[in-house]
Coordinates of C-alpha atoms in Angstrom, one line a residue:
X1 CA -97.5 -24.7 41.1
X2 CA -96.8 -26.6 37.9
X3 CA -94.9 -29.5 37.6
X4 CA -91.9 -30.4 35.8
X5 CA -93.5 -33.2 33.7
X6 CA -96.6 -30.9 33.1
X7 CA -94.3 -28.0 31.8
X8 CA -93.5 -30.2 29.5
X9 CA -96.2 -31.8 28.1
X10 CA -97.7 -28.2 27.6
X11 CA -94.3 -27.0 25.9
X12 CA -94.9 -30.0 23.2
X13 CA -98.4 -28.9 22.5
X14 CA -97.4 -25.8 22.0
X15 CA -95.1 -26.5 19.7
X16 CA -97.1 -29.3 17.3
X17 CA -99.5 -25.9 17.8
X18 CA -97.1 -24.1 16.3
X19 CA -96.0 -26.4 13.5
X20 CA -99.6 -26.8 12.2
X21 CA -100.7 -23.4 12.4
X22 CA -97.7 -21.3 10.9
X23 CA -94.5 -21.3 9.6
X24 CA -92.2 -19.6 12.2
X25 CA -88.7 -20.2 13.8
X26 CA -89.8 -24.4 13.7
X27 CA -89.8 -24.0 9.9
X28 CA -87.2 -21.0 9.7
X29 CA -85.0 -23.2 11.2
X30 CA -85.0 -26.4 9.1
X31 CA -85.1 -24.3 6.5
X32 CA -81.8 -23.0 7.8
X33 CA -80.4 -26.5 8.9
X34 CA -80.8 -27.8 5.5
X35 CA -78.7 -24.8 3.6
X36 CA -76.1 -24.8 6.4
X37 CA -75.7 -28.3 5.5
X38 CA -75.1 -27.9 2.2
X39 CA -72.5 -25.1 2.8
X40 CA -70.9 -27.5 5.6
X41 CA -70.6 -30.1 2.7
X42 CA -67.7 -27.9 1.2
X43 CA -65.8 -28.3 3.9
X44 CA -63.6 -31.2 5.3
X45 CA -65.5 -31.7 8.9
X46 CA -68.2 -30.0 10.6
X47 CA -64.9 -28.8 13.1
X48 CA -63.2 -27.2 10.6
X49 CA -66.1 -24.7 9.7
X50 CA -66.7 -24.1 14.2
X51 CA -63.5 -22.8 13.8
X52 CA -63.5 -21.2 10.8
X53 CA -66.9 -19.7 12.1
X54 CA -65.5 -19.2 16.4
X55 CA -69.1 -20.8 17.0
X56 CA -68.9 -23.6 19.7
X57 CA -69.2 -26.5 18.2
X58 CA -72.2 -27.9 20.4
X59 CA -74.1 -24.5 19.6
X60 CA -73.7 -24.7 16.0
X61 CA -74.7 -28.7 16.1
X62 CA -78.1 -27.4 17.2
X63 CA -78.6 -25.3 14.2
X64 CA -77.9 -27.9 11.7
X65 CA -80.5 -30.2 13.3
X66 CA -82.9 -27.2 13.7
X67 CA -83.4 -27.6 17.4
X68 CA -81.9 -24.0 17.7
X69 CA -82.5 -20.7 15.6
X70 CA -79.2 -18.5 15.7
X71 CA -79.4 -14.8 16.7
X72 CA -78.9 -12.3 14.6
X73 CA -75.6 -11.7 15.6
X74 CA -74.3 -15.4 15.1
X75 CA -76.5 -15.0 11.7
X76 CA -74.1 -12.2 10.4
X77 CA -71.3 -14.2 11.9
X78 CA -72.0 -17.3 9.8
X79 CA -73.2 -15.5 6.3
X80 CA -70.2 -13.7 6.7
X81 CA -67.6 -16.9 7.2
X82 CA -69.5 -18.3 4.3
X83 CA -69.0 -15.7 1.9
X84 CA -73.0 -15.4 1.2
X85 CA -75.9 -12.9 2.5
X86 CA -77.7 -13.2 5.5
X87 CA -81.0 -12.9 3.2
X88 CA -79.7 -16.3 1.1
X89 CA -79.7 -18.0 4.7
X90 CA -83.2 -16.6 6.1
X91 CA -85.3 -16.3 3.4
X92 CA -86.5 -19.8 2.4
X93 CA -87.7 -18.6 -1.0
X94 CA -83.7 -17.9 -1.9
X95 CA -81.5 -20.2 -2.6
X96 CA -77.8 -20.1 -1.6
X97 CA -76.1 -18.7 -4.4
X98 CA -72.4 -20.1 -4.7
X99 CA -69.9 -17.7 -4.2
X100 CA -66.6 -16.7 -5.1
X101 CA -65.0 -18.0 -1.7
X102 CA -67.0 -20.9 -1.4
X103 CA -65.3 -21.8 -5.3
X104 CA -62.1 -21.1 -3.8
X105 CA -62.8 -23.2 -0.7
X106 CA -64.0 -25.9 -2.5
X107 CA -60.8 -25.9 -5.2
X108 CA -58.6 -25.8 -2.2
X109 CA -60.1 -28.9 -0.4
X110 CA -59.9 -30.6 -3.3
X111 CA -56.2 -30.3 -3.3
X112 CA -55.8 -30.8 0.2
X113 CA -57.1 -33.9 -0.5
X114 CA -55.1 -34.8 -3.2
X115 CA -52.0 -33.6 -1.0
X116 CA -53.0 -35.8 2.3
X117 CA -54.0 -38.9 -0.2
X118 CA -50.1 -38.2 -1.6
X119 CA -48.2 -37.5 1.4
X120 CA -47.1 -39.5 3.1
X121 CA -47.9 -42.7 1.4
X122 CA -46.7 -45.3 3.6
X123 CA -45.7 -43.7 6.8
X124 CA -44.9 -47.1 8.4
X125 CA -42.3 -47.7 5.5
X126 CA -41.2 -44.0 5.8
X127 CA -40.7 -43.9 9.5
X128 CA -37.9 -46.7 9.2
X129 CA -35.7 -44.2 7.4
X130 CA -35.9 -40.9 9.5
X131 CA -32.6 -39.2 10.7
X132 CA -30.3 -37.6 9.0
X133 CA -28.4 -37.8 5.2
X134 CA -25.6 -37.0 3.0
X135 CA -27.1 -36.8 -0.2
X136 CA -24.8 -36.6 -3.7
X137 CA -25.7 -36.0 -6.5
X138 CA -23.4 -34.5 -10.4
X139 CA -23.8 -31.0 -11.2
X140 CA -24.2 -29.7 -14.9
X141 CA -21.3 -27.2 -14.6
X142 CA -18.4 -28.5 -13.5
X143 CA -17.9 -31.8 -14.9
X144 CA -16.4 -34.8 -12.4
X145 CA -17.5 -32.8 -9.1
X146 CA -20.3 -34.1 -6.9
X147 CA -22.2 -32.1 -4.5
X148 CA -22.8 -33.4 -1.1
X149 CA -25.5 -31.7 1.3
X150 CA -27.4 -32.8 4.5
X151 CA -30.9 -33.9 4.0
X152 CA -32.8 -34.3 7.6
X153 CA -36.4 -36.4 7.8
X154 CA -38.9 -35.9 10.7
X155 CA -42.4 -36.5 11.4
X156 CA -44.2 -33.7 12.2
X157 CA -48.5 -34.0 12.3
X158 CA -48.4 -37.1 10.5
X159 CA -46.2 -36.2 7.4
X160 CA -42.6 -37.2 7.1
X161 CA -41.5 -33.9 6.3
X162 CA -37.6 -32.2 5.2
X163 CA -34.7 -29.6 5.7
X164 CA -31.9 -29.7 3.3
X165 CA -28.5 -27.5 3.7
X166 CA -26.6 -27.2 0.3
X167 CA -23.2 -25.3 0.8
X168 CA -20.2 -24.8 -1.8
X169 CA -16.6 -26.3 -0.7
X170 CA -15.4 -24.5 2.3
X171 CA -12.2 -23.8 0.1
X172 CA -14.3 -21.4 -2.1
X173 CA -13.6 -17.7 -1.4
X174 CA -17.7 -16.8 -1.4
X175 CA -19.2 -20.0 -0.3
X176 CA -23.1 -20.1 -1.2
X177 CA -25.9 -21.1 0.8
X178 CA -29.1 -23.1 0.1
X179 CA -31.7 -24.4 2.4
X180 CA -35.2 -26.8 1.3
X181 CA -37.6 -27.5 3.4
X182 CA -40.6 -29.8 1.7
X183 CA -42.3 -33.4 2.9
X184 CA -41.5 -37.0 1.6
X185 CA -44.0 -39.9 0.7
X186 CA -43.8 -43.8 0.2
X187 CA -45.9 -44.3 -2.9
X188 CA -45.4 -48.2 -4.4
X189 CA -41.9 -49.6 -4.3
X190 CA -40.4 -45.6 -4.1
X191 CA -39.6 -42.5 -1.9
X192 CA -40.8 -39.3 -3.3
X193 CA -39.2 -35.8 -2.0
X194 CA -40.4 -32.5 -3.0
X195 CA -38.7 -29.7 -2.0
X196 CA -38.9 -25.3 -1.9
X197 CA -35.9 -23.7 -1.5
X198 CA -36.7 -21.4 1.5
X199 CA -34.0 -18.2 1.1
X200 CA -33.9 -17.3 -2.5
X201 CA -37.8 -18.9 -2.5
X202 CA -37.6 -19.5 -6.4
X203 CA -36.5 -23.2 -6.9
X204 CA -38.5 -26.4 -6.2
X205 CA -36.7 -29.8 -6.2
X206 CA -38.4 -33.4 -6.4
X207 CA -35.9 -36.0 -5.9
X208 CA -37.1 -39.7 -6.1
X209 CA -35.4 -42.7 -4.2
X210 CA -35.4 -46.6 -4.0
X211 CA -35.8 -47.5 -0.3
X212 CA -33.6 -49.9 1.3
X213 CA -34.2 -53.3 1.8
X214 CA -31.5 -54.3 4.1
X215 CA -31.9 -54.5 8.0
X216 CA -29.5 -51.9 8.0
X217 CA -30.4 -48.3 6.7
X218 CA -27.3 -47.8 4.7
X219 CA -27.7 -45.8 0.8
X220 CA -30.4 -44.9 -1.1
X221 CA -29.6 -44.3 -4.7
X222 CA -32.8 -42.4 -7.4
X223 CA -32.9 -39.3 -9.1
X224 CA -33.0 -35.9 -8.9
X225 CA -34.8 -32.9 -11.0
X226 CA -33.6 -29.5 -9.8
X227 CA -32.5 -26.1 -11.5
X228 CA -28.6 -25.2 -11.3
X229 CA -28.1 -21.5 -9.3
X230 CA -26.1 -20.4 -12.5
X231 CA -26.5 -18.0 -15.1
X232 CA -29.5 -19.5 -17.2
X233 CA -30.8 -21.5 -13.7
X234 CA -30.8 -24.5 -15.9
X235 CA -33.7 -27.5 -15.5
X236 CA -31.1 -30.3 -14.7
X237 CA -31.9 -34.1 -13.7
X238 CA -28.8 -36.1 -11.8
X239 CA -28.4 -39.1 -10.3
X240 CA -28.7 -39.3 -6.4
X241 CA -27.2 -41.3 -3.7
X242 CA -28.2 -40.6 0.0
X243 CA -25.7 -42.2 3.1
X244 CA -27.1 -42.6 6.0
X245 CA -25.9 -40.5 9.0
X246 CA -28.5 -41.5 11.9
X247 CA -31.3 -40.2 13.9
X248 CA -28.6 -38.3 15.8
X249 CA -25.8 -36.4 14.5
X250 CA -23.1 -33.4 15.4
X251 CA -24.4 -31.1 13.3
X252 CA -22.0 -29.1 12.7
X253 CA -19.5 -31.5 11.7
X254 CA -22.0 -33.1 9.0
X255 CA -22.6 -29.1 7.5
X256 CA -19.0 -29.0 7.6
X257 CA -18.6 -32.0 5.5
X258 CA -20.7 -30.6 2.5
X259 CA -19.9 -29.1 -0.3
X260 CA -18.0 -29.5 -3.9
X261 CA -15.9 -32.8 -4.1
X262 CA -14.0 -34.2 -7.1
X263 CA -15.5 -37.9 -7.8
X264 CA -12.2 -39.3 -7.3
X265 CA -12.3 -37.6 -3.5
X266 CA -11.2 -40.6 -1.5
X267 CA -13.9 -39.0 1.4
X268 CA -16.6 -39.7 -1.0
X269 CA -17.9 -43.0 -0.5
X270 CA -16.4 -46.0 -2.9
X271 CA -20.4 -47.7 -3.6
X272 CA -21.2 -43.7 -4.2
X273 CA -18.3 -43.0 -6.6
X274 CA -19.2 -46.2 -8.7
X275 CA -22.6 -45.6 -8.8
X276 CA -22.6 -41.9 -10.1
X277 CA -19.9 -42.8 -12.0
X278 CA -21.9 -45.6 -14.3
X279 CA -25.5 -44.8 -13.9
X280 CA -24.3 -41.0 -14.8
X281 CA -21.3 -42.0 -17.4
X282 CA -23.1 -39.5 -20.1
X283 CA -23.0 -36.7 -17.3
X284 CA -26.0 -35.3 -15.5
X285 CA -29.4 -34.3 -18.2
X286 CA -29.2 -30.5 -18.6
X287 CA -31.4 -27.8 -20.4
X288 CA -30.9 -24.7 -22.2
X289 CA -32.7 -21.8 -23.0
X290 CA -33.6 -22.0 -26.9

């Protein structure tokens, strides 16, 4: 009977045996190792391509150090997630050849990058102001009215994200509906919002805000760049001024209380009338077709 300890000394003899003398599954596999490496490297973590893959994560460790050579079936499985053939991975004479879907992958990480540098900037800041909004801002076509909707911020996976209901005055015969969802981020001394409009899916707003400095959440007054729902679907810009409602709200009342107001309306709030009134004395900015 052999021994543990004896097993093993003879399974490390065999193996320097086997380095020396050819180049077989030792070599195969660092060979291997070092291209799944470099395909790993267009990815964000070594995670994301286990699940990309459905290979354990421990298993598929083993192959990029080359302590383990994958069957054929996990073989197909990876070339296949990869976008590359199963030749460009075994043969060590071939080198991986980049793909279309590794160019994809790689343009996408790249934004998703860009997006989780962007959003949400300063969640600390951010998370002060969560709850729920009136926001007002002057539309192009109907000089002296103000548009009121509710604006809700959450935080959902680390990103303060947003819905937004936008509703004509209930005394309008055909009262139209619009609804935004997009994410927020604190980026120096401002509040950045950009927004798709989820029903008619062919409008994105960006609205940007000064945050508030008092103890008190209160207004937040900015700018916002949308495109008007009428004929020509204008490019508009418009001042903005957001009242805070709270982290808790009836809901129903608050959607109730949107909608078309005259900027005289004594339910429009007096620091919100004055400030639409002077910062937007010329009228909200609106564009034409040519």
């Amino acid at each position: 009977m052999v021994s543990n300890s004896a097993a093993l000394v003879d399974f490390a003899q065999i193996r320097e045996k086997m380095r020396k003398a050819t180049k077989g599954n030792w070599t195969l596999a660092g060979d291997l190792s070092e291209k799944l490496r470099t395909l790993c490297a267009r990815y964000r973590s070594t995670s994301e391509v286990c699940r990309m893959l459905d290979i354990n994560r421990q298993q598929f460790d083993k192959y990029l150090t080359g302590k383990v050579y994958p069957s054929r079936h996990n073989l197909q499985r990876i070339a296949a997630g990869f976008g590359v053939d199963v030749d460009q991975l075994v043969d060590p004479n071939k080198e991986i050849a980049p793909s279309t879907k590794l160019k994809d992958i790689a343009g996408r990480d790249r934004m998703s990058q860009l997006i989780d540098r962007a959003f949400p900037g300063d969640l600390k800041r951010l998370r002060t102001m969560l709850g729920y909004y009136h926001m007002h801002f002057l539309v192009p076509y109907d000089a002296g009215a103000v548009t009121r909707s509710l604006v809700y911020l959450y935080e959902q996976n680390s990103k303060v994200c947003s819905k937004t209901i936008e509703r004509t005055a209930s005394t309008e015969e055909v009262q139209e509906i619009l609804k935004y969802e997009g994410m927020a981020s604190f980026l120096g001394n401002c509040i950045f919002l950009l927004e798709f409009e989820t029903l008619s899916s062919d409008t994105i707003v960006e609205s940007i805000l000064y945050p508030s400095y008092r103890k008190r959440l209160d207004i937040l007054t900015g700018l916002t760049f949308g495109v008007t729902s009428q004929v020509y679907r204008q490019p508009f810009a418009s001042p903005i001024a957001w009242k805070y409602l709270g982290r808790v709200v009836d809901l129903k009342e608050q959607i109730g209380a949107c909608g078309s107001y005259k900027i005289n309306d004594p339910r429009i709030d007096p620091r919100i009338r004055k400030y639409l009134q002077v910062v937007g004395s010329s009228g909200p900015l609106s564009l034409g077709p040519m």
